[in-house]
Coordinates of C-alpha atoms (C1' of nucleotides) in Angstrom, one line a residue:
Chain A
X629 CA -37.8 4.5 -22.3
X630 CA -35.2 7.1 -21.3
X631 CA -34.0 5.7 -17.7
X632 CA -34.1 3.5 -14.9
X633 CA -36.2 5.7 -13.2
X634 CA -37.1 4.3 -9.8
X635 CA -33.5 3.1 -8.7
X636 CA -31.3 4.9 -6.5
X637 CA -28.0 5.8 -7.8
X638 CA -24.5 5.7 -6.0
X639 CA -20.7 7.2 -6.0
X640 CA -18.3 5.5 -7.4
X641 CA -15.0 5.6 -6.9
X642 CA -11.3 3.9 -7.7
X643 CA -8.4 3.2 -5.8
X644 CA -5.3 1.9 -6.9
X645 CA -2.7 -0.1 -4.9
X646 CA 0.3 1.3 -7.1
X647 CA 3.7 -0.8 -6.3
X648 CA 7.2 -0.8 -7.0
X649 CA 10.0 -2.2 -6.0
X650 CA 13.6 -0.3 -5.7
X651 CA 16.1 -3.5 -5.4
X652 CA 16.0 -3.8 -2.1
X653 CA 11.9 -4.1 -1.0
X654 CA 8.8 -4.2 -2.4
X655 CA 7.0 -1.0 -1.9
X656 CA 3.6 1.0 -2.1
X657 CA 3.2 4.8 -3.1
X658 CA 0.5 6.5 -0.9
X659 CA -0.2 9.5 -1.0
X660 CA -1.6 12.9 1.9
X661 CA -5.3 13.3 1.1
X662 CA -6.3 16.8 0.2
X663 CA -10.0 16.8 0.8
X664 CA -12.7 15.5 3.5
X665 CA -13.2 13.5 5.6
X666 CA -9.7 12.1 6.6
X667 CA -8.0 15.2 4.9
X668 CA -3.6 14.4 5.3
X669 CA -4.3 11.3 6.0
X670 CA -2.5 8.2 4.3
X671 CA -4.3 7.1 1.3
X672 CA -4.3 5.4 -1.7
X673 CA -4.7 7.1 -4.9
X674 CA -8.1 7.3 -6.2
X675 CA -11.2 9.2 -6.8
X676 CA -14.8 9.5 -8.1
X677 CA -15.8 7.8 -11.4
X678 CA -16.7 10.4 -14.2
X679 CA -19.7 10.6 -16.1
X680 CA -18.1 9.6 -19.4
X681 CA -15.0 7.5 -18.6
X682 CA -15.1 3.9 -17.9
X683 CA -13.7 2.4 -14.9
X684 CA -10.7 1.1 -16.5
X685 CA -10.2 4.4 -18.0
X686 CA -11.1 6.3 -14.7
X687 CA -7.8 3.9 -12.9
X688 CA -5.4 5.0 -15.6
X689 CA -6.1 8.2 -14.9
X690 CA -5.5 8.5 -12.1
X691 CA -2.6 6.4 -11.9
X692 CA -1.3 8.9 -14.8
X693 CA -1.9 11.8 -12.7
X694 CA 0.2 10.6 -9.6
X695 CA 3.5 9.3 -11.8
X696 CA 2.8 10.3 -15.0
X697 CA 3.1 6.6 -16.2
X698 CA 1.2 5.1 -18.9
X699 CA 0.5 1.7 -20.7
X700 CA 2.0 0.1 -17.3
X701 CA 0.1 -3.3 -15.8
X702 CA -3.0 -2.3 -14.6
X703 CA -5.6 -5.2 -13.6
X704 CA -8.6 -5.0 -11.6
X705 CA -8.4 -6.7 -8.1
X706 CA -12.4 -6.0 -6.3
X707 CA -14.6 -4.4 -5.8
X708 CA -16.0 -2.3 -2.4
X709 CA -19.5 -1.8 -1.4
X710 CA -20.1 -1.8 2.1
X711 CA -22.5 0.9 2.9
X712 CA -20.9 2.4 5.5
X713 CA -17.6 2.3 4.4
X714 CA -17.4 6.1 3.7
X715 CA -18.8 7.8 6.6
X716 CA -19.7 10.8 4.5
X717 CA -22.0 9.5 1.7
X718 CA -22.3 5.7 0.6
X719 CA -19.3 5.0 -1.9
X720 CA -18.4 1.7 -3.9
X721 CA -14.9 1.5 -5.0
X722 CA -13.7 -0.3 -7.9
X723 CA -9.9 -1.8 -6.6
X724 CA -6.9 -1.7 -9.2
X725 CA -3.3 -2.6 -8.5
X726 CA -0.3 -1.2 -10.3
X727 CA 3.0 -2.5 -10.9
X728 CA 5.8 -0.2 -11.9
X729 CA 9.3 0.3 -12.4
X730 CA 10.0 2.3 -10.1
X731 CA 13.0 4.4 -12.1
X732 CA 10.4 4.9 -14.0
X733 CA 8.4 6.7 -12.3
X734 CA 8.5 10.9 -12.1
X735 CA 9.1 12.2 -8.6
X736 CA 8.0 15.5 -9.3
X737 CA 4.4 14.9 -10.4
X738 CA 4.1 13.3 -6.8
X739 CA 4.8 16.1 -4.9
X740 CA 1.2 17.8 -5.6
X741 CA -0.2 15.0 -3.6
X742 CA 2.9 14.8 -1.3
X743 CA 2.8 11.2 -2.3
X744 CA 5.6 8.7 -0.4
X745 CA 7.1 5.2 -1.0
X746 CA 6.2 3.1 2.0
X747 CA 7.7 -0.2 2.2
X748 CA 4.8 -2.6 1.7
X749 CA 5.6 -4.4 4.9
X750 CA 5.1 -1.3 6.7
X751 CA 2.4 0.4 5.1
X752 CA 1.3 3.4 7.6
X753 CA -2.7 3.5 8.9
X754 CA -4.9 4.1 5.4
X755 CA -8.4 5.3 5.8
X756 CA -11.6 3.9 5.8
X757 CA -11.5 0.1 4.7
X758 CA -8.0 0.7 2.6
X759 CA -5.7 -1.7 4.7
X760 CA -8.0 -4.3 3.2
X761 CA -7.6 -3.6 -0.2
X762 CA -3.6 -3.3 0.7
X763 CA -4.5 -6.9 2.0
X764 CA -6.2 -8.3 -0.9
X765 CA -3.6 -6.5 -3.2
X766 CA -0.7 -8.4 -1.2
X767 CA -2.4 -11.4 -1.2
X768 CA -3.0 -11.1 -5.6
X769 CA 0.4 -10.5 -6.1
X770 CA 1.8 -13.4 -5.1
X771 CA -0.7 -15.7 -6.4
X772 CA -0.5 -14.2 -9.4
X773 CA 2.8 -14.6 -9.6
X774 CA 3.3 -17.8 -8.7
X775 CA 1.8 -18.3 -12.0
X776 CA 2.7 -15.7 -14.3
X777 CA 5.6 -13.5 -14.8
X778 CA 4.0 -10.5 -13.9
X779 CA 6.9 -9.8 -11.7
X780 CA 9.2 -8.3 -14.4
X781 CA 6.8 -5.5 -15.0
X782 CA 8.7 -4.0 -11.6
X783 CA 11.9 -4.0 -13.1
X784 CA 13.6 -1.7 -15.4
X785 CA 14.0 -3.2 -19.7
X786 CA 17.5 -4.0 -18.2
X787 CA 18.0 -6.6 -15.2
X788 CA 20.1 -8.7 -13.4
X789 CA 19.5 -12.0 -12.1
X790 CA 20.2 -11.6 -8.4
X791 CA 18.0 -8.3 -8.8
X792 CA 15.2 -10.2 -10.1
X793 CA 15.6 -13.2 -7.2
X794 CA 15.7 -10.6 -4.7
X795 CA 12.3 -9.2 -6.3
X796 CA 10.7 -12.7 -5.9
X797 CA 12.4 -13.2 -2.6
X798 CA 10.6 -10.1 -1.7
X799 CA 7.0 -11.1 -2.6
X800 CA 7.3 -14.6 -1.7
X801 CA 9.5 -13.5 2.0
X802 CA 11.4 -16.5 1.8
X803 CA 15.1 -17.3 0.7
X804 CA 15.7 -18.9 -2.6
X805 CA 18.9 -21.1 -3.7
X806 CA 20.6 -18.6 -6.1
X807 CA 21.4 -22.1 -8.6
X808 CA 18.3 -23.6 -8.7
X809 CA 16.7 -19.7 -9.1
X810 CA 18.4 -19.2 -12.0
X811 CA 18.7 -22.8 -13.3
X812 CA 14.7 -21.9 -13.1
X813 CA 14.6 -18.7 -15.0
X814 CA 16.8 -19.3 -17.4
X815 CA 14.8 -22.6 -18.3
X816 CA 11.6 -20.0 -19.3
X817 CA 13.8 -19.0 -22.3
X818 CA 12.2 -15.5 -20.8
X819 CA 15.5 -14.1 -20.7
X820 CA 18.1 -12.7 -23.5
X821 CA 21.5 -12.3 -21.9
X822 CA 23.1 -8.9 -22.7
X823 CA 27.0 -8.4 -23.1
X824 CA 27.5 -5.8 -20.4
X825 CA 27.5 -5.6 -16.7
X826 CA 25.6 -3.7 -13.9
X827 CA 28.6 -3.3 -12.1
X828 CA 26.6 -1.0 -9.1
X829 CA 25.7 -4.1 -7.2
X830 CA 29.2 -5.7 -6.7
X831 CA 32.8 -5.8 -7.4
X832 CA 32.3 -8.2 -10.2
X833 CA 29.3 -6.9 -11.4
X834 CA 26.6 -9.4 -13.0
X835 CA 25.5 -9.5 -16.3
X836 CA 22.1 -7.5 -17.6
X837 CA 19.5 -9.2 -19.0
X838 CA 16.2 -8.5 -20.7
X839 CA 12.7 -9.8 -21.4
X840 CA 12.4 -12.4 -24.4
X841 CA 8.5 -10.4 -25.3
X842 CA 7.9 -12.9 -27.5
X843 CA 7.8 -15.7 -25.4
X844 CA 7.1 -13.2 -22.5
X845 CA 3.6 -12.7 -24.1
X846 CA 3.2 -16.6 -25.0
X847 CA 3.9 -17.5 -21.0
X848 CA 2.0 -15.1 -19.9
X849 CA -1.7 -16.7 -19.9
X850 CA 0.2 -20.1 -19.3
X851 CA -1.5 -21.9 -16.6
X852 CA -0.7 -24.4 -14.4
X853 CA 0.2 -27.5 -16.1
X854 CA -1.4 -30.2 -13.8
X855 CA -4.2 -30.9 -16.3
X856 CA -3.2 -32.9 -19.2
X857 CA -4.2 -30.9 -22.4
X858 CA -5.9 -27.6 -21.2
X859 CA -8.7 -26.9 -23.7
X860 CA -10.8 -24.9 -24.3
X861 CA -14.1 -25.5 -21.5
Chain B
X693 CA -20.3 18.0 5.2
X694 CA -23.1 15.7 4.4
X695 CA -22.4 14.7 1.1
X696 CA -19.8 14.6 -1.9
X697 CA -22.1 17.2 -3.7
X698 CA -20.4 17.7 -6.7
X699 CA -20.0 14.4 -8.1
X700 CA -22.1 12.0 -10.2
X701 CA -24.3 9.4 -9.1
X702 CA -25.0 6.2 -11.1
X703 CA -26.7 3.0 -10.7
X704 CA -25.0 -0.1 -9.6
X705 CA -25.9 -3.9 -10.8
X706 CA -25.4 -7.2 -9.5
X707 CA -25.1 -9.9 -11.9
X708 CA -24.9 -13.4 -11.1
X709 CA -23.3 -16.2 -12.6
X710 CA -24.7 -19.4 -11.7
X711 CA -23.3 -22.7 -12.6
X712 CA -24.3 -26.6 -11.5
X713 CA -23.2 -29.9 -12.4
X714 CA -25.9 -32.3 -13.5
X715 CA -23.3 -35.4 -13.5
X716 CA -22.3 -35.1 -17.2
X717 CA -22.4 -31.3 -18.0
X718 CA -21.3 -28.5 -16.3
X719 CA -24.6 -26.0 -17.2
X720 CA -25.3 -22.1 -16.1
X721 CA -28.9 -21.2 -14.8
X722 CA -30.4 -18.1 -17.2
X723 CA -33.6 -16.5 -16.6
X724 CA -35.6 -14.7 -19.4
X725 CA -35.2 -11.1 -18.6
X726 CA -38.7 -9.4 -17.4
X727 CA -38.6 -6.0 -18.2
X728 CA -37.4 -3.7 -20.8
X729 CA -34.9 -3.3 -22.5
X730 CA -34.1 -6.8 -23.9
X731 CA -37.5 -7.6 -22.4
X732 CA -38.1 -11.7 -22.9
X733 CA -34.3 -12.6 -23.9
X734 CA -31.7 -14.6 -22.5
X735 CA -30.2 -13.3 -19.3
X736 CA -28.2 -13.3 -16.0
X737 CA -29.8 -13.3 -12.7
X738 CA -29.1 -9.8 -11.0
X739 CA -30.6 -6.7 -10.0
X740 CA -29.9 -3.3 -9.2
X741 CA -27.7 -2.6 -5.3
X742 CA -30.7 -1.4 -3.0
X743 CA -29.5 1.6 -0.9
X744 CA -29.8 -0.1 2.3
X745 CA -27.3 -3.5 1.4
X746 CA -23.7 -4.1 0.5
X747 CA -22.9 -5.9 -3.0
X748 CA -22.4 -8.9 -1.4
X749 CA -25.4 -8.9 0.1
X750 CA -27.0 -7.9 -3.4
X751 CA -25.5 -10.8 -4.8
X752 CA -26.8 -13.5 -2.1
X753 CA -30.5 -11.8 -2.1
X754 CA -30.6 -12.5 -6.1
X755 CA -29.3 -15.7 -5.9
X756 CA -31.6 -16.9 -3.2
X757 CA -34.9 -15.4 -5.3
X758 CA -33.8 -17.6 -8.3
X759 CA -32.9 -20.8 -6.8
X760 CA -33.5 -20.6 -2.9
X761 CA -30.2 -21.5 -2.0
X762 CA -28.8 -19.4 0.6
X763 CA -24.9 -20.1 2.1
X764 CA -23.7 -21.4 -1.3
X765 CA -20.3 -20.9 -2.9
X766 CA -20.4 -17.3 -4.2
X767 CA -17.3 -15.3 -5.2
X768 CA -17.2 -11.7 -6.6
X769 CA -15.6 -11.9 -10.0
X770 CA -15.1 -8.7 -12.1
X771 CA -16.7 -5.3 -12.2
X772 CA -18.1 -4.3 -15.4
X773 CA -17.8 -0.4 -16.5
X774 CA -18.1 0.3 -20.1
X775 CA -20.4 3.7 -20.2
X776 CA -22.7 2.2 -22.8
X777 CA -22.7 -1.6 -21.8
X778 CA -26.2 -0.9 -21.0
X779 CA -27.9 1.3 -23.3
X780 CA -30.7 2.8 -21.2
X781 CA -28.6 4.6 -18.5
X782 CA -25.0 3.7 -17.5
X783 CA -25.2 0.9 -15.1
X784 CA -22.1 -0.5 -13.6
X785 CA -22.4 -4.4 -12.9
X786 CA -20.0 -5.9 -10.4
X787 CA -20.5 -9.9 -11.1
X788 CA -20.4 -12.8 -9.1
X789 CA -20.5 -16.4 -9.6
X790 CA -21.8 -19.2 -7.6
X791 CA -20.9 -22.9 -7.7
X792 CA -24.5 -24.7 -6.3
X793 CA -25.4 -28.6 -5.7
X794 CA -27.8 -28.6 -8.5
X795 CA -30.0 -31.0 -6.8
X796 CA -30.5 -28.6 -4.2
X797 CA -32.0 -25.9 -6.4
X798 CA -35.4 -25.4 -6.0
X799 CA -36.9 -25.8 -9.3
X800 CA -40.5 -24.4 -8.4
X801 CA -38.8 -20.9 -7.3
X802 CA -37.4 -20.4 -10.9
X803 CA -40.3 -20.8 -12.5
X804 CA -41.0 -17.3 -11.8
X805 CA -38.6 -16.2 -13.9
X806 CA -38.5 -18.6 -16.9
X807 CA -35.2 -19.5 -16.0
X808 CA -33.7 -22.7 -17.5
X809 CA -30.1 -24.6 -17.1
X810 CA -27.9 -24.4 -20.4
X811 CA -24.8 -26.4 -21.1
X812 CA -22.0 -23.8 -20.4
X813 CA -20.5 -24.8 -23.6
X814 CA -24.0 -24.3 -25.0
X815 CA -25.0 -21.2 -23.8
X816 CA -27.4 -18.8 -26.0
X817 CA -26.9 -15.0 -27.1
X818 CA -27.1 -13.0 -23.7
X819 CA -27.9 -9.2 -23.3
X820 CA -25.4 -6.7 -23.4
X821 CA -22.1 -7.8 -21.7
X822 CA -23.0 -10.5 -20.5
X823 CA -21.4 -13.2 -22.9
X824 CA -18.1 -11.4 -21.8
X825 CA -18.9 -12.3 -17.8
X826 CA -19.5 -15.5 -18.2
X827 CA -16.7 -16.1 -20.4
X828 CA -15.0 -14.5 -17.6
X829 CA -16.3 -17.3 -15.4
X830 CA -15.2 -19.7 -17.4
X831 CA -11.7 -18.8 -16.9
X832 CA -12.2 -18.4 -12.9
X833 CA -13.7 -21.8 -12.2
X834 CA -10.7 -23.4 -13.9
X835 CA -8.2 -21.1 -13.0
X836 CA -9.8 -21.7 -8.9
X837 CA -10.0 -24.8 -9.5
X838 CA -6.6 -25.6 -10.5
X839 CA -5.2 -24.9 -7.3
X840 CA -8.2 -24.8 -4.3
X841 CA -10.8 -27.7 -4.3
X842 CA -13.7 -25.3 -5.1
X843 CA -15.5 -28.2 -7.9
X844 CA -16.7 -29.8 -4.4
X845 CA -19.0 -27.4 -4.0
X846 CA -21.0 -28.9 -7.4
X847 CA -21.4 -32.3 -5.6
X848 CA -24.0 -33.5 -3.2
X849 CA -22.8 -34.3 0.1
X850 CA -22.2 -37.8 -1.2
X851 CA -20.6 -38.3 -4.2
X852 CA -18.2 -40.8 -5.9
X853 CA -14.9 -41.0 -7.1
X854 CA -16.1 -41.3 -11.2
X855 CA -18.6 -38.4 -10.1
X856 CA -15.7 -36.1 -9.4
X857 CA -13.6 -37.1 -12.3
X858 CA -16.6 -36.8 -14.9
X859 CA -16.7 -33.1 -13.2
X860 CA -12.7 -32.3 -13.8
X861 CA -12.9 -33.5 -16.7
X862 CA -15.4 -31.2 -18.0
X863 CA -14.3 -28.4 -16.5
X864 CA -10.8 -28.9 -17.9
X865 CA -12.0 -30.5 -20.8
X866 CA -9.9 -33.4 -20.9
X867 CA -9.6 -37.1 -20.0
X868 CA -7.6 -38.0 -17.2
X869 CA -6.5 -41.4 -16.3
X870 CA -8.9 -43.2 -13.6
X871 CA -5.9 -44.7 -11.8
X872 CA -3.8 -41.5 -11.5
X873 CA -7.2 -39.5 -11.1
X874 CA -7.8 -41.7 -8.2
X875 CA -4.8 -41.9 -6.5
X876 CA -4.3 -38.2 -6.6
X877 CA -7.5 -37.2 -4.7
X878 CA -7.1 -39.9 -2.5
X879 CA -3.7 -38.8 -1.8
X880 CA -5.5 -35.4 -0.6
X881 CA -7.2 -36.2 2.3
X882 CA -10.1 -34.3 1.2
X883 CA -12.0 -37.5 1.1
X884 CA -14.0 -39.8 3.7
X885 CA -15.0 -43.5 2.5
X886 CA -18.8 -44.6 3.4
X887 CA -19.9 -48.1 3.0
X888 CA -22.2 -47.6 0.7
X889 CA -22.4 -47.7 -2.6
X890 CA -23.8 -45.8 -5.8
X891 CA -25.7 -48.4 -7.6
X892 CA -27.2 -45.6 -10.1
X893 CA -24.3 -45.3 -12.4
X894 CA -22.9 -48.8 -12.8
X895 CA -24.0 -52.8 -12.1
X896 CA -21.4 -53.1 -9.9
X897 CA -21.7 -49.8 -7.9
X898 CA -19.0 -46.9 -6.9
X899 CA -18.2 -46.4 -3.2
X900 CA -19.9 -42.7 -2.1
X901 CA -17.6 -40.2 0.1
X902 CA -17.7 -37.6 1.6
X903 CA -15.6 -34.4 2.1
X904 CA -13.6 -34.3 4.9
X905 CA -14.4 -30.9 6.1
X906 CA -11.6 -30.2 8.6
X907 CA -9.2 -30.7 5.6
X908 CA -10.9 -29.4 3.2
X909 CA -10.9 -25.8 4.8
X910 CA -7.4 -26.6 6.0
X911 CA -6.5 -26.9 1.7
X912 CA -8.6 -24.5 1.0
X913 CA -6.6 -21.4 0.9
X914 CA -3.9 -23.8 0.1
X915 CA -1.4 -22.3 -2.5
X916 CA 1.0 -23.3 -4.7
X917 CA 4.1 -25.4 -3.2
X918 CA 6.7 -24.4 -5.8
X919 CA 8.1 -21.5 -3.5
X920 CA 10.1 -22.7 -0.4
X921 CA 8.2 -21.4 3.0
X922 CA 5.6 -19.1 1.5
X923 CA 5.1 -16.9 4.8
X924 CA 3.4 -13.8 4.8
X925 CA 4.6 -10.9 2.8
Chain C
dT903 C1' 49.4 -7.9 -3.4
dT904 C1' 46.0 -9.2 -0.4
dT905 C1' 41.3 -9.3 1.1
dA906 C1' 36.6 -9.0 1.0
dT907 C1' 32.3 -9.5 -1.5
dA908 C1' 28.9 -10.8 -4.7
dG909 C1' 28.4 -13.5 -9.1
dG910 C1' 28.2 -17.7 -11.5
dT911 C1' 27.9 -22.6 -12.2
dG912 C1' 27.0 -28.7 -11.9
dT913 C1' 25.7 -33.0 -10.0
dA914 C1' 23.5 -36.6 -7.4
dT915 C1' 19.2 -37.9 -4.9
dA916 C1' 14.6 -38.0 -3.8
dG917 C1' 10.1 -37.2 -5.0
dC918 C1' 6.5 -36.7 -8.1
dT919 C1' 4.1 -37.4 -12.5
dT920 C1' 2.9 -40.3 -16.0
dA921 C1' 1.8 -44.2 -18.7
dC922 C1' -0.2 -48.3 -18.8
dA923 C1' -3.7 -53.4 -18.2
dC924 C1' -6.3 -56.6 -15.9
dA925 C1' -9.5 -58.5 -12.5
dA926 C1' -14.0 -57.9 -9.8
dA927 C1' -18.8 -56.9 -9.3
dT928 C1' -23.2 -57.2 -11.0
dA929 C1' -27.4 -56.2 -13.9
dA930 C1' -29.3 -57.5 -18.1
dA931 C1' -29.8 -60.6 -21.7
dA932 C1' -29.8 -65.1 -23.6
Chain D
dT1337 C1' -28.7 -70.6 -15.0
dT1338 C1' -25.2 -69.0 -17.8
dT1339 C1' -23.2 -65.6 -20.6
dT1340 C1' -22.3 -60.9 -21.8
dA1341 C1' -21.6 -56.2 -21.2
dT1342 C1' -20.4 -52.4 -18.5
dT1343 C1' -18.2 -49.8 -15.0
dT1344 C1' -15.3 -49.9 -10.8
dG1345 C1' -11.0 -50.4 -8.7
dT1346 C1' -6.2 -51.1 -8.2
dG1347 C1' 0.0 -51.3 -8.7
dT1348 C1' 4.3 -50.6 -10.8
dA1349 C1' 8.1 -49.0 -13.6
dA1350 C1' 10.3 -45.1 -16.1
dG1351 C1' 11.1 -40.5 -16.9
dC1352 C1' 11.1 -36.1 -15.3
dT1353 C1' 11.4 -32.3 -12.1
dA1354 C1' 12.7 -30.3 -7.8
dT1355 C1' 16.0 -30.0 -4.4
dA1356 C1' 20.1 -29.8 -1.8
dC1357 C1' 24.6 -28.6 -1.7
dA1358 C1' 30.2 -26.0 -2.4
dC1359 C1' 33.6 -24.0 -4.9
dC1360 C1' 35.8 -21.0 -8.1
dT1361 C1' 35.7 -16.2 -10.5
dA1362 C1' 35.9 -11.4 -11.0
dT1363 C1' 37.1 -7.1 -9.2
dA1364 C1' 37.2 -3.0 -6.2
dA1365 C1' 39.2 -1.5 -2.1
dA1366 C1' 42.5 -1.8 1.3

DNA sequence: TTTATAGGTGTATAGCTTACACAAATAAAA
DNA sequence: TTTTATTTGTGTAAGCTATACACCTATAAA
């Protein structure tokens, strides 16, 4: 037996919501499509699955062609498969979102794609069914980090505390009282206070910190904690 | 332009995971697997994505061969890629799972297949990648569950208050106190008292109730409460 | 030297979560 | 008919967590 030899086979494709956020706003890097349909129109990055990559391996790629990042948080948020949701030939796509610092990220690989920062909030029109995966990325990003502190994967290795509220204020659109913030954070034992100062922000400047990994890594599968003794199902 | 011509094709899967509540055990409905390769073993429902349908409707055309059940809970989970998960021809498999009132199920239709309920925690060797999706599942339900009231969807329309706790507690895993148990589901609104009672379980009988289905889709997309006025992004 | 601006910190209150025990109903057994 | 065994159903006190709230500090710029 060599193949499946009566069934039809389909395009596949990935997209990835790629986000950062710049200290100010939470945004989304789109980028002109080159080809048609919809050529120089707003898109996200993606493109067709290969023959001998997985799918996972077909997002990083492409996310490494567009900022030349690697190893950055990559997750897989749904999958596409209306059939008429490419006009041109029936195409499934395989939804990833992206969270990276921002600083990190290297402007000049962009430009083959003419690739822009749009504030999330004001993401121009995307084509085909891509405002809905915007949608569904939105929408994961706050639930997953209402849970998990997925959040500091936007920032630089070096932070500040009223950089990282602002970052949640951001996602969650909502103010936060800076003592009870971070009263909150600094309760995680997530964070290791540094000895200098990012002095861009304000007169007095406010002191760095960075990630704890350790307990970074232990948090991060933590789960809610409204069920006495989580076990294993 | 008519088609992408330059790119690969492959076949696309549906796989279905499909789990019921039987008042004690939380079990997952497996079929034996009718052609080759893996021909006779332990297996998902799921099929290949006809031409003409989306994956969702994939996913609800399998599940209503194997059990009947049309309108059910059914959520897309994860898409899996590998290039050699199945070892005939690369088949990507975008999986689902579905939470179904097991009393519903229409045993004579899944006679067809062979299929059989398993204890979840009991669950035999399954082809290919398929132990991986359903442990996948595993997480979902009680990550879901945690924080939207999606267990209902396990109980008959009338069900009682030790009914739904015996269900928490083996999704979680755990024993909860019947007072607190109580109190907090009660405290919901979620739930509609009848006057009659369940005289199957216990000599003296547990009240039945029902869902209160206004609230229950008013809680349903309910999210966590521990940022001040979530509002949209 | 003054002023303007953002950073940093503590406490009291309310609300929520948890721990915990006994009586009621009734079928089955004696 | 009485006793026994089993499951249902309910309240309260204590501890913990979340929230609301205001003033001083550091420093650059004027």
């Amino acid at each position: 037996m060599h193949k499946y030899s009566k069934q039809t086979r389909l395009l596949l494709a990935v997209d990835c919501i790629i986000l950062g956020f710049d200290g100010e706003t939470l945004k989304i890097l789109l980028i002109k499509r080159d080809f048609q349909p919809e050529k120089g129109n707003w898109s996200l990055m993606g493109g067709f699955v290969q023959p001998e990559e997985s799918i996972d391996q077909a997002a990083n790629r492409n996310l490494k062609q567009l900022t030349g990042l690697q190893g950055v948080y990559l997750e897989q948020l749904h999958t596409f498969g209306a059939t008429k949701r490419d006009p041109i030939e029936r195409t499934v796509s395989v939804t990833y979102f992206a969270l990276i610092d921002i600083n990190k990220y290297q402007t000049q690989l962009s430009q083959d794609y003419h690739a822009e920062w749009f504030p999330l909030k004001r993401t121009p029109k995307l084509i085909f069914d891509q405002q809905e995966m915007v949608e569904a990325a939105r929408k994961q990003i706050r639930y997953k980090a209402a849970m998990h502190p997925i959040l500091f994967e936007l920032l630089p290795t070096k932070f500040t505390i009223p950089q990282l509220q602002t970052l949640y204020e951001s996602v969650f659109n909502t103010a936060i009282d800076k003592r009870n913030f971070s009263k909150r954070v600094l309760a995680t034992g997530l964070l290791i206070k540094l000895a200098d100062k990012d002095k861009a922000g304000s007169k007095r400047g406010a002191f760095y910190y960075q990630l704890n990994m350790q307990n970074y890594y232990a948090k991060f599968q933590a789960i809610m904690n409204f069920i006495p003794n989580p076990d294993t199902l």
